[in-house]
């Protein structure tokens, strides 16, 4: 597989989705998506699987991240909500959707990293 041209989490998130025949989460307008002042994008999902927890991870290393440059905030983590103003600017919702959709991750999907 040619990985030339992958420069950010946008491409590396699309790659495993395409590999599994799933839609790219970056374009999922059915869930809350928040644009950061630096141009990043937070795609929010909620875990609907009782008893299944996901760990926080950063996309720069380790075996717990789903893809390079893709961070996960989950059990024990936090994320900045839309409308929050920081020194660099405001975190803004991308679409009219204001609630996280059910996660595409879960038992049997092999598309996310569960806590072991």
PDB file of C-alpha atoms in Angstrom:
ATOM      1  CA  UNK A   1       0.000   0.000   0.000  1.00  0.00           C
ATOM      2  CA  UNK A   2       1.419   3.405  -0.972  1.00  0.00           C
ATOM      3  CA  UNK A   3       1.309   5.770   1.990  1.00  0.00           C
ATOM      4  CA  UNK A   4       3.011   8.693   0.236  1.00  0.00           C
ATOM      5  CA  UNK A   5       1.145  11.929   0.747  1.00  0.00           C
ATOM      6  CA  UNK A   6      -0.262  11.135   4.185  1.00  0.00           C
ATOM      7  CA  UNK A   7       0.460  14.339   6.065  1.00  0.00           C
ATOM      8  CA  UNK A   8      -2.143  14.523   8.809  1.00  0.00           C
ATOM      9  CA  UNK A   9      -4.779  12.657  10.746  1.00  0.00           C
ATOM     10  CA  UNK A  10      -7.316  13.459   8.024  1.00  0.00           C
ATOM     11  CA  UNK A  11      -5.679  11.040   5.594  1.00  0.00           C
ATOM     12  CA  UNK A  12      -4.680   8.458   8.140  1.00  0.00           C
ATOM     13  CA  UNK A  13      -8.208   8.290   9.532  1.00  0.00           C
ATOM     14  CA  UNK A  14      -9.643   7.817   6.054  1.00  0.00           C
ATOM     15  CA  UNK A  15      -7.199   5.014   5.231  1.00  0.00           C
ATOM     16  CA  UNK A  16      -8.353   2.399   7.793  1.00  0.00           C
ATOM     17  CA  UNK A  17     -11.976   3.326   7.106  1.00  0.00           C
ATOM     18  CA  UNK A  18     -11.497   2.709   3.377  1.00  0.00           C
ATOM     19  CA  UNK A  19      -9.611  -0.511   4.086  1.00  0.00           C
ATOM     20  CA  UNK A  20     -12.616  -1.780   6.052  1.00  0.00           C
ATOM     21  CA  UNK A  21     -15.154  -0.506   3.500  1.00  0.00           C
ATOM     22  CA  UNK A  22     -16.497   2.055   5.972  1.00  0.00           C
ATOM     23  CA  UNK A  23     -17.183   5.767   5.471  1.00  0.00           C
ATOM     24  CA  UNK A  24     -14.511   8.294   6.421  1.00  0.00           C
ATOM     25  CA  UNK A  25     -15.361   9.627   9.935  1.00  0.00           C
ATOM     26  CA  UNK A  26     -13.988  13.063   9.013  1.00  0.00           C
ATOM     27  CA  UNK A  27     -16.959  13.571   6.688  1.00  0.00           C
ATOM     28  CA  UNK A  28     -19.564  12.255   9.141  1.00  0.00           C
ATOM     29  CA  UNK A  29     -21.982  15.195   9.355  1.00  0.00           C
ATOM     30  CA  UNK A  30     -24.334  13.005  11.415  1.00  0.00           C
ATOM     31  CA  UNK A  31     -22.295  13.502  14.570  1.00  0.00           C
ATOM     32  CA  UNK A  32     -20.858  16.476  16.413  1.00  0.00           C
ATOM     33  CA  UNK A  33     -17.715  17.722  14.672  1.00  0.00           C
ATOM     34  CA  UNK A  34     -15.716  20.592  16.151  1.00  0.00           C
ATOM     35  CA  UNK A  35     -13.114  22.645  14.267  1.00  0.00           C
ATOM     36  CA  UNK A  36     -10.171  23.765  16.406  1.00  0.00           C
ATOM     37  CA  UNK A  37      -8.540  27.196  16.050  1.00  0.00           C
ATOM     38  CA  UNK A  38      -5.477  25.522  14.468  1.00  0.00           C
ATOM     39  CA  UNK A  39      -7.610  23.818  11.790  1.00  0.00           C
ATOM     40  CA  UNK A  40      -7.842  20.427  13.443  1.00  0.00           C
ATOM     41  CA  UNK A  41     -11.114  18.556  13.637  1.00  0.00           C
ATOM     42  CA  UNK A  42     -12.611  16.759  16.623  1.00  0.00           C
ATOM     43  CA  UNK A  43     -15.136  14.104  15.575  1.00  0.00           C
ATOM     44  CA  UNK A  44     -17.279  13.135  18.551  1.00  0.00           C
ATOM     45  CA  UNK A  45     -18.940   9.760  19.115  1.00  0.00           C
ATOM     46  CA  UNK A  46     -20.500   8.213  22.213  1.00  0.00           C
ATOM     47  CA  UNK A  47     -19.835   4.675  23.382  1.00  0.00           C
ATOM     48  CA  UNK A  48     -23.086   2.716  23.423  1.00  0.00           C
ATOM     49  CA  UNK A  49     -21.525  -0.631  24.356  1.00  0.00           C
ATOM     50  CA  UNK A  50     -22.054  -1.409  28.067  1.00  0.00           C
ATOM     51  CA  UNK A  51     -18.943  -2.908  29.568  1.00  0.00           C
ATOM     52  CA  UNK A  52     -16.665  -1.911  26.666  1.00  0.00           C
ATOM     53  CA  UNK A  53     -14.264   0.922  27.453  1.00  0.00           C
ATOM     54  CA  UNK A  54     -11.832   2.707  25.192  1.00  0.00           C
ATOM     55  CA  UNK A  55      -8.602   4.267  26.353  1.00  0.00           C
ATOM     56  CA  UNK A  56      -7.244   7.695  25.557  1.00  0.00           C
ATOM     57  CA  UNK A  57      -4.400   7.784  23.082  1.00  0.00           C
ATOM     58  CA  UNK A  58      -2.354  10.188  21.026  1.00  0.00           C
ATOM     59  CA  UNK A  59      -1.667   9.681  17.362  1.00  0.00           C
ATOM     60  CA  UNK A  60       2.066  10.049  17.706  1.00  0.00           C
ATOM     61  CA  UNK A  61       2.909   6.650  19.042  1.00  0.00           C
ATOM     62  CA  UNK A  62       2.145   3.534  20.939  1.00  0.00           C
ATOM     63  CA  UNK A  63      -0.077   0.632  20.040  1.00  0.00           C
ATOM     64  CA  UNK A  64      -3.292   2.196  21.334  1.00  0.00           C
ATOM     65  CA  UNK A  65      -3.946   4.789  18.656  1.00  0.00           C
ATOM     66  CA  UNK A  66      -6.159   3.904  15.683  1.00  0.00           C
ATOM     67  CA  UNK A  67      -3.965   5.871  13.247  1.00  0.00           C
ATOM     68  CA  UNK A  68      -1.025   8.275  13.066  1.00  0.00           C
ATOM     69  CA  UNK A  69      -2.020  11.835  14.045  1.00  0.00           C
ATOM     70  CA  UNK A  70      -5.397  10.616  15.371  1.00  0.00           C
ATOM     71  CA  UNK A  71      -6.010  11.202  19.065  1.00  0.00           C
ATOM     72  CA  UNK A  72      -8.706   9.446  21.060  1.00  0.00           C
ATOM     73  CA  UNK A  73     -10.276  10.894  24.178  1.00  0.00           C
ATOM     74  CA  UNK A  74     -12.242   8.301  26.035  1.00  0.00           C
ATOM     75  CA  UNK A  75     -12.467   6.794  29.499  1.00  0.00           C
ATOM     76  CA  UNK A  76     -10.723   9.214  31.859  1.00  0.00           C
ATOM     77  CA  UNK A  77      -9.980  11.823  29.193  1.00  0.00           C
ATOM     78  CA  UNK A  78     -11.369  15.226  28.336  1.00  0.00           C
ATOM     79  CA  UNK A  79     -11.928  17.348  25.244  1.00  0.00           C
ATOM     80  CA  UNK A  80     -12.663  21.022  24.676  1.00  0.00           C
ATOM     81  CA  UNK A  81     -16.338  21.700  23.924  1.00  0.00           C
ATOM     82  CA  UNK A  82     -17.600  23.781  20.984  1.00  0.00           C
ATOM     83  CA  UNK A  83     -17.870  27.472  21.816  1.00  0.00           C
ATOM     84  CA  UNK A  84     -14.815  27.356  24.070  1.00  0.00           C
ATOM     85  CA  UNK A  85     -12.567  30.374  23.532  1.00  0.00           C
ATOM     86  CA  UNK A  86      -8.812  29.949  24.015  1.00  0.00           C
ATOM     87  CA  UNK A  87      -5.926  32.299  23.238  1.00  0.00           C
ATOM     88  CA  UNK A  88      -5.656  30.940  19.664  1.00  0.00           C
ATOM     89  CA  UNK A  89      -9.375  31.316  18.890  1.00  0.00           C
ATOM     90  CA  UNK A  90     -12.701  29.538  19.287  1.00  0.00           C
ATOM     91  CA  UNK A  91     -13.589  25.850  18.936  1.00  0.00           C
ATOM     92  CA  UNK A  92     -16.588  25.883  16.537  1.00  0.00           C
ATOM     93  CA  UNK A  93     -19.156  23.228  15.656  1.00  0.00           C
ATOM     94  CA  UNK A  94     -18.947  22.372  11.940  1.00  0.00           C
ATOM     95  CA  UNK A  95     -22.564  21.372  11.390  1.00  0.00           C
ATOM     96  CA  UNK A  96     -25.985  21.849  12.995  1.00  0.00           C
ATOM     97  CA  UNK A  97     -25.590  18.524  14.857  1.00  0.00           C
ATOM     98  CA  UNK A  98     -24.864  19.164  18.536  1.00  0.00           C
ATOM     99  CA  UNK A  99     -24.812  15.652  19.993  1.00  0.00           C
ATOM    100  CA  UNK A 100     -22.357  12.816  19.415  1.00  0.00           C
ATOM    101  CA  UNK A 101     -23.714   9.937  17.343  1.00  0.00           C
ATOM    102  CA  UNK A 102     -23.333   6.338  18.514  1.00  0.00           C
ATOM    103  CA  UNK A 103     -19.790   5.159  17.964  1.00  0.00           C
ATOM    104  CA  UNK A 104     -19.029   3.127  14.851  1.00  0.00           C
ATOM    105  CA  UNK A 105     -16.657   1.191  17.128  1.00  0.00           C
ATOM    106  CA  UNK A 106     -17.654  -1.775  19.168  1.00  0.00           C
ATOM    107  CA  UNK A 107     -17.710  -5.492  19.491  1.00  0.00           C
ATOM    108  CA  UNK A 108     -16.828  -7.287  16.312  1.00  0.00           C
ATOM    109  CA  UNK A 109     -15.992  -4.188  14.258  1.00  0.00           C
ATOM    110  CA  UNK A 110     -12.200  -4.419  14.631  1.00  0.00           C
ATOM    111  CA  UNK A 111     -12.072  -0.690  13.932  1.00  0.00           C
ATOM    112  CA  UNK A 112     -11.186   0.783  17.324  1.00  0.00           C
ATOM    113  CA  UNK A 113      -8.861   0.098  20.176  1.00  0.00           C
ATOM    114  CA  UNK A 114     -10.643  -1.310  23.266  1.00  0.00           C
ATOM    115  CA  UNK A 115      -9.227  -1.149  26.743  1.00  0.00           C
ATOM    116  CA  UNK A 116      -7.862  -4.547  27.704  1.00  0.00           C
TER     117      UNK A 116
END
